[in-house]
Backbone as numpy.savetxt, mean C-alpha at the origin, in Angstrom:
# Nx Ny Nz CAx CAy CAz Cx Cy Cz
-19.92 -13.09 1.91 -19.74 -11.71 1.52 -19.21 -10.89 2.70
-19.76 -11.12 3.88 -19.32 -10.40 5.05 -17.86 -10.72 5.36
-17.48 -11.99 5.18 -16.09 -12.40 5.40 -15.15 -11.67 4.46
-15.53 -11.54 3.19 -14.70 -10.84 2.22 -14.56 -9.37 2.60
-15.65 -8.78 3.03 -15.60 -7.38 3.44 -14.63 -7.21 4.60
-14.70 -8.11 5.57 -13.77 -8.03 6.70 -12.33 -8.21 6.25
-12.09 -9.11 5.30 -10.75 -9.31 4.77 -10.25 -8.03 4.11
-11.08 -7.42 3.29 -10.70 -6.19 2.60 -10.46 -5.05 3.59
-11.33 -4.91 4.55 -11.17 -3.86 5.56 -9.89 -4.12 6.35
-9.67 -5.35 6.71 -8.46 -5.70 7.46 -7.20 -5.38 6.69
-7.19 -5.66 5.40 -6.02 -5.36 4.57 -5.80 -3.85 4.48
-6.88 -3.12 4.30 -6.76 -1.67 4.24 -6.26 -1.08 5.54
-6.77 -1.57 6.64 -6.33 -1.10 7.95 -4.86 -1.44 8.17
-4.46 -2.64 7.76 -3.06 -3.05 7.94 -2.11 -2.16 7.15
-2.43 -1.88 5.89 -1.55 -1.04 5.09 -1.62 0.41 5.57
-2.79 0.86 5.97 -2.91 2.22 6.51 -2.08 2.36 7.78
-2.12 1.33 8.62 -1.30 1.35 9.84 0.17 1.40 9.49
0.57 0.64 8.49 1.97 0.66 8.06 2.34 2.04 7.55
1.45 2.67 6.79 1.71 4.02 6.31 1.83 4.98 7.48
0.94 4.86 8.44 0.92 5.78 9.57 2.11 5.59 10.48
2.51 4.36 10.70 3.58 4.08 11.64 4.96 4.09 11.01
5.00 4.08 9.69 6.28 4.15 9.03 7.09 2.88 9.16
6.43 1.76 9.36 7.15 0.51 9.51 7.24 -0.19 8.18
7.84 0.47 7.22 7.99 -0.09 5.89 8.74 -1.40 5.90
9.73 -1.54 6.77 10.49 -2.78 6.82 9.60 -3.93 7.26
8.74 -3.70 8.21 7.86 -4.76 8.69 6.83 -5.13 7.64
6.38 -4.14 6.89 5.34 -4.39 5.90 5.92 -4.73 4.53
7.23 -4.61 4.38 7.89 -4.74 3.09 7.43 -5.93 2.28
7.38 -7.09 2.87 7.09 -8.30 2.10 5.59 -8.54 1.94
4.77 -7.67 2.44 3.34 -7.93 2.44 2.54 -6.90 1.65
3.19 -6.18 0.77 2.46 -5.21 -0.03 2.80 -5.41 -1.50
2.64 -6.65 -1.93 2.91 -7.01 -3.32 1.82 -6.44 -4.22
2.23 -5.88 -5.36 1.27 -5.38 -6.33 1.80 -5.62 -7.73
0.93 -5.51 -8.71 1.29 -5.76 -10.10 1.33 -4.42 -10.84
2.51 -3.84 -11.04 2.61 -2.52 -11.66 2.29 -2.51 -13.15
2.33 -3.67 -13.79 2.09 -3.71 -15.22 0.62 -3.94 -15.57
-0.22 -4.10 -14.56 -1.65 -4.29 -14.81 -2.29 -2.92 -15.02
-3.24 -2.84 -15.92 -3.91 -1.58 -16.22 -4.77 -1.12 -15.04
-5.16 0.15 -15.07 -6.06 0.67 -14.03 -7.36 -0.12 -14.02
-7.85 -0.45 -15.21 -9.09 -1.23 -15.31 -8.88 -2.62 -14.72
-7.73 -3.23 -14.99 -7.42 -4.54 -14.43 -7.31 -4.49 -12.92
-6.68 -3.42 -12.39 -6.59 -3.25 -10.94 -7.98 -3.11 -10.32
-8.82 -2.31 -10.97 -10.18 -2.10 -10.44 -10.94 -3.43 -10.39
-10.83 -4.22 -11.44 -11.52 -5.51 -11.46 -10.94 -6.46 -10.42
-9.60 -6.49 -10.31 -8.97 -7.38 -9.33 -9.36 -6.97 -7.90
-9.34 -5.67 -7.64 -9.67 -5.19 -6.30 -11.13 -5.39 -5.93
-12.01 -5.36 -6.93 -13.44 -5.48 -6.66 -13.94 -6.92 -6.73
-13.27 -7.75 -7.50 -13.81 -9.08 -7.77 -12.94 -10.23 -7.27
-11.95 -9.96 -6.49 -11.05 -11.01 -6.05 -10.89 -10.97 -4.54
-10.83 -12.13 -3.94 -10.56 -12.19 -2.51 -9.06 -12.10 -2.24
-8.24 -12.18 -3.27 -6.80 -12.16 -3.11 -6.20 -10.76 -3.25
-6.91 -9.84 -3.87 -6.40 -8.50 -4.11 -7.32 -7.45 -3.50
-6.74 -6.37 -3.00 -7.49 -5.28 -2.38 -6.93 -3.96 -2.89
-7.80 -3.07 -3.35 -7.35 -1.76 -3.81 -7.37 -0.78 -2.65
-6.18 -0.24 -2.38 -6.02 0.75 -1.33 -5.74 2.10 -1.97
-6.59 3.06 -1.70 -6.39 4.43 -2.18 -5.58 5.15 -1.12
-4.41 5.64 -1.51 -3.47 6.23 -0.55 -4.10 7.38 0.22
-4.82 8.27 -0.45 -5.44 9.40 0.26 -6.47 8.93 1.28
-7.16 7.83 0.99 -8.11 7.28 1.97 -7.38 6.74 3.20
-6.23 6.10 2.97 -5.45 5.58 4.10 -4.95 6.72 4.97
-4.49 7.79 4.34 -4.02 8.95 5.09 -5.19 9.58 5.85
-6.34 9.72 5.19 -7.51 10.28 5.86 -7.94 9.40 7.02
-7.76 8.10 6.89 -8.08 7.18 7.99 -7.25 7.46 9.23
-6.05 8.01 9.02 -5.22 8.38 10.17 -5.82 9.56 10.94
-6.58 10.40 10.26 -7.29 11.50 10.94 -8.41 10.91 11.80
-9.17 10.02 11.19 -10.27 9.37 11.91 -9.75 8.62 13.13
-8.59 7.99 12.98 -7.98 7.24 14.08 -7.27 8.10 15.10
-7.20 9.40 14.87 -6.56 10.30 15.83 -5.04 10.34 15.73
-4.48 9.79 14.67 -3.04 9.78 14.49 -2.54 11.09 13.89
-3.35 11.68 13.01 -3.00 12.93 12.34 -4.10 13.96 12.54
-3.74 15.23 12.43 -4.74 16.28 12.35 -5.19 16.40 10.89
-6.29 17.05 10.65 -6.75 17.25 9.28 -5.73 18.07 8.49
-5.14 19.06 9.13 -4.15 19.91 8.46 -2.93 19.07 8.04
-2.45 18.18 8.91 -1.34 17.31 8.56 -1.71 16.39 7.40
-2.91 15.81 7.46 -3.35 14.90 6.41 -3.44 15.62 5.07
-3.97 16.83 5.06 -4.07 17.59 3.82 -2.68 17.87 3.25
-1.74 18.21 4.11 -0.37 18.46 3.69 0.25 17.19 3.10
0.09 16.08 3.79 0.68 14.81 3.34 0.07 14.38 2.01
-1.25 14.50 1.89 -1.90 14.12 0.63 -1.39 14.98 -0.53
-1.23 16.28 -0.31 -0.73 17.17 -1.36 0.72 16.83 -1.70
1.52 16.59 -0.68 2.93 16.25 -0.92 3.05 14.94 -1.68
2.24 13.96 -1.30 2.29 12.66 -1.99 1.82 12.80 -3.44
0.74 13.53 -3.66 0.23 13.73 -5.01 1.29 14.39 -5.89
2.09 15.27 -5.30 3.13 15.96 -6.04 4.31 15.08 -6.45
4.40 13.89 -5.87 5.51 13.00 -6.20 5.31 12.26 -7.51
4.07 12.18 -7.97 3.78 11.42 -9.18 3.62 9.93 -8.94
3.71 9.51 -7.69 3.52 8.10 -7.34 2.04 7.74 -7.51
1.73 6.46 -7.67 0.34 6.05 -7.89 -0.59 6.50 -6.76
-1.81 6.87 -7.14 -2.81 7.28 -6.16 -3.40 6.09 -5.42
-3.25 4.89 -5.99 -3.76 3.69 -5.34 -2.89 2.50 -5.71
-2.99 1.48 -4.88 -2.30 0.22 -5.11 -3.31 -0.90 -4.94
-3.32 -1.84 -5.85 -4.12 -3.05 -5.66 -3.13 -4.09 -5.17
-3.19 -4.36 -3.86 -2.19 -5.20 -3.20 -2.73 -6.59 -2.92
-1.81 -7.53 -2.87 -2.14 -8.92 -2.57 -2.43 -9.04 -1.07
-3.61 -9.56 -0.74 -3.98 -9.73 0.67 -4.13 -11.20 1.03
-4.07 -12.04 0.04 -4.20 -13.47 0.28 -2.96 -14.11 -0.32
-2.04 -14.52 0.53 -0.72 -14.95 0.09 -0.67 -16.16 -0.80
0.45 -16.29 -1.46 0.70 -17.42 -2.33 1.05 -18.66 -1.52
0.52 -19.78 -1.91 0.79 -21.03 -1.23 2.25 -21.41 -1.44
2.91 -21.85 -0.36 4.28 -22.34 -0.46 5.35 -21.29 -0.32
4.97 -20.04 -0.12 5.97 -18.99 0.03 5.71 -18.17 1.28
5.35 -18.82 2.34 5.09 -18.14 3.61 4.02 -17.07 3.48
3.07 -17.26 2.54 1.97 -16.33 2.37 2.32 -15.05 1.65
3.50 -14.99 1.02 3.94 -13.81 0.32 4.39 -14.20 -1.08
3.98 -13.46 -2.08 4.28 -13.82 -3.46 5.77 -13.93 -3.71
6.54 -12.94 -3.33 7.96 -12.92 -3.66 8.85 -13.08 -2.43
8.40 -13.81 -1.43 9.14 -13.93 -0.19 10.53 -14.51 -0.37
10.70 -15.43 -1.29 11.99 -16.10 -1.43 12.74 -15.69 -2.69
12.39 -14.57 -3.26 13.06 -14.12 -4.48 14.42 -13.54 -4.11
15.50 -14.16 -4.54 16.84 -13.65 -4.22 17.21 -12.40 -5.01
16.43 -12.06 -5.99 16.71 -10.91 -6.85 15.87 -9.71 -6.43
16.24 -9.07 -5.33 15.44 -7.97 -4.82 15.37 -6.79 -5.79
16.30 -6.72 -6.73 16.24 -5.64 -7.71 14.97 -5.73 -8.55
14.38 -6.90 -8.60 13.14 -7.07 -9.37 11.91 -6.58 -8.60
12.09 -6.18 -7.34 10.93 -5.74 -6.56 10.50 -4.32 -6.93
11.26 -3.68 -7.81 10.91 -2.33 -8.24 11.11 -2.12 -9.74
11.13 -3.19 -10.52 11.44 -3.05 -11.94 10.22 -2.80 -12.83
9.04 -2.74 -12.25 7.83 -2.46 -13.03 7.31 -3.62 -13.84
7.84 -4.81 -13.57 7.42 -6.01 -14.30 6.97 -7.07 -13.31
5.91 -7.77 -13.64 5.44 -8.84 -12.76 4.95 -8.30 -11.44
5.45 -8.87 -10.35 5.03 -8.44 -9.02 6.13 -7.59 -8.39
5.76 -6.41 -7.91 6.69 -5.52 -7.22 6.21 -5.30 -5.80
7.00 -4.58 -5.03 6.65 -4.24 -3.65 6.40 -2.73 -3.56
5.25 -2.35 -3.08 4.87 -0.94 -3.03 5.86 -0.11 -2.22
6.27 -0.61 -1.06 7.18 0.18 -0.23 8.58 0.26 -0.83
9.02 -0.80 -1.48 10.33 -0.75 -2.14 10.30 0.23 -3.30
9.21 0.23 -4.05 9.09 1.09 -5.22 8.76 2.54 -4.86
7.90 2.74 -3.85 7.39 4.08 -3.56 7.52 4.48 -2.10
8.29 3.77 -1.33 8.46 4.10 0.08 9.00 5.49 0.30
9.96 5.88 -0.54 10.54 7.22 -0.41 9.47 8.29 -0.60
8.58 8.10 -1.56 7.52 9.07 -1.80 6.49 9.04 -0.67
6.15 7.85 -0.21 5.16 7.73 0.87 5.68 8.36 2.14
6.82 7.86 2.63 7.35 8.34 3.91 7.92 9.75 3.79
8.44 10.11 2.60 8.92 11.45 2.39 7.82 12.49 2.47
6.62 12.11 2.08 5.47 13.02 2.16 5.13 13.34 3.60
5.21 12.32 4.46 5.00 12.56 5.90 6.08 13.47 6.44
7.34 13.17 6.10 8.46 13.97 6.61 8.38 15.41 6.13
7.98 15.61 4.85 7.88 16.96 4.30 6.86 17.80 5.05
5.92 17.15 5.70 4.88 17.86 6.46 5.17 17.88 7.95
6.38 17.48 8.32 6.79 17.54 9.72 6.19 16.46 10.60
5.70 15.40 9.99 5.11 14.29 10.76 6.19 13.23 10.95
6.54 12.99 12.20 7.56 12.01 12.53 6.92 10.69 12.93
7.66 9.62 12.75 7.17 8.30 13.10 7.74 7.87 14.43
């Protein structure tokens, strides 16, 4: 149980760091999520699976305040800007990679247009990177 908790915390920290540092390209292949799964399905996957972790975007942004990366005023601005985009408030992302694909579900998919089509497995940064990073930029936070 402790190992799973560390895995989940590590995944959350990794995605939060990617959000804070704006390194979407580096994190691009490691934030696979299933956009066609229901909220209830995401909640179950995030709570009951060692392969999936639910990251709440506002929690990740707030974590940047705790880590000293953002001020509370910046975080509040970013959270409001992000909420205004209509992008998902949370992502249940794959934290335990697929066997045979370098630990990434869609690492070798030559059809990158499918990474944002809302079917099967998509990439959070490909689908919502503009909303995520645009929210930081709208609040004057540079990477």
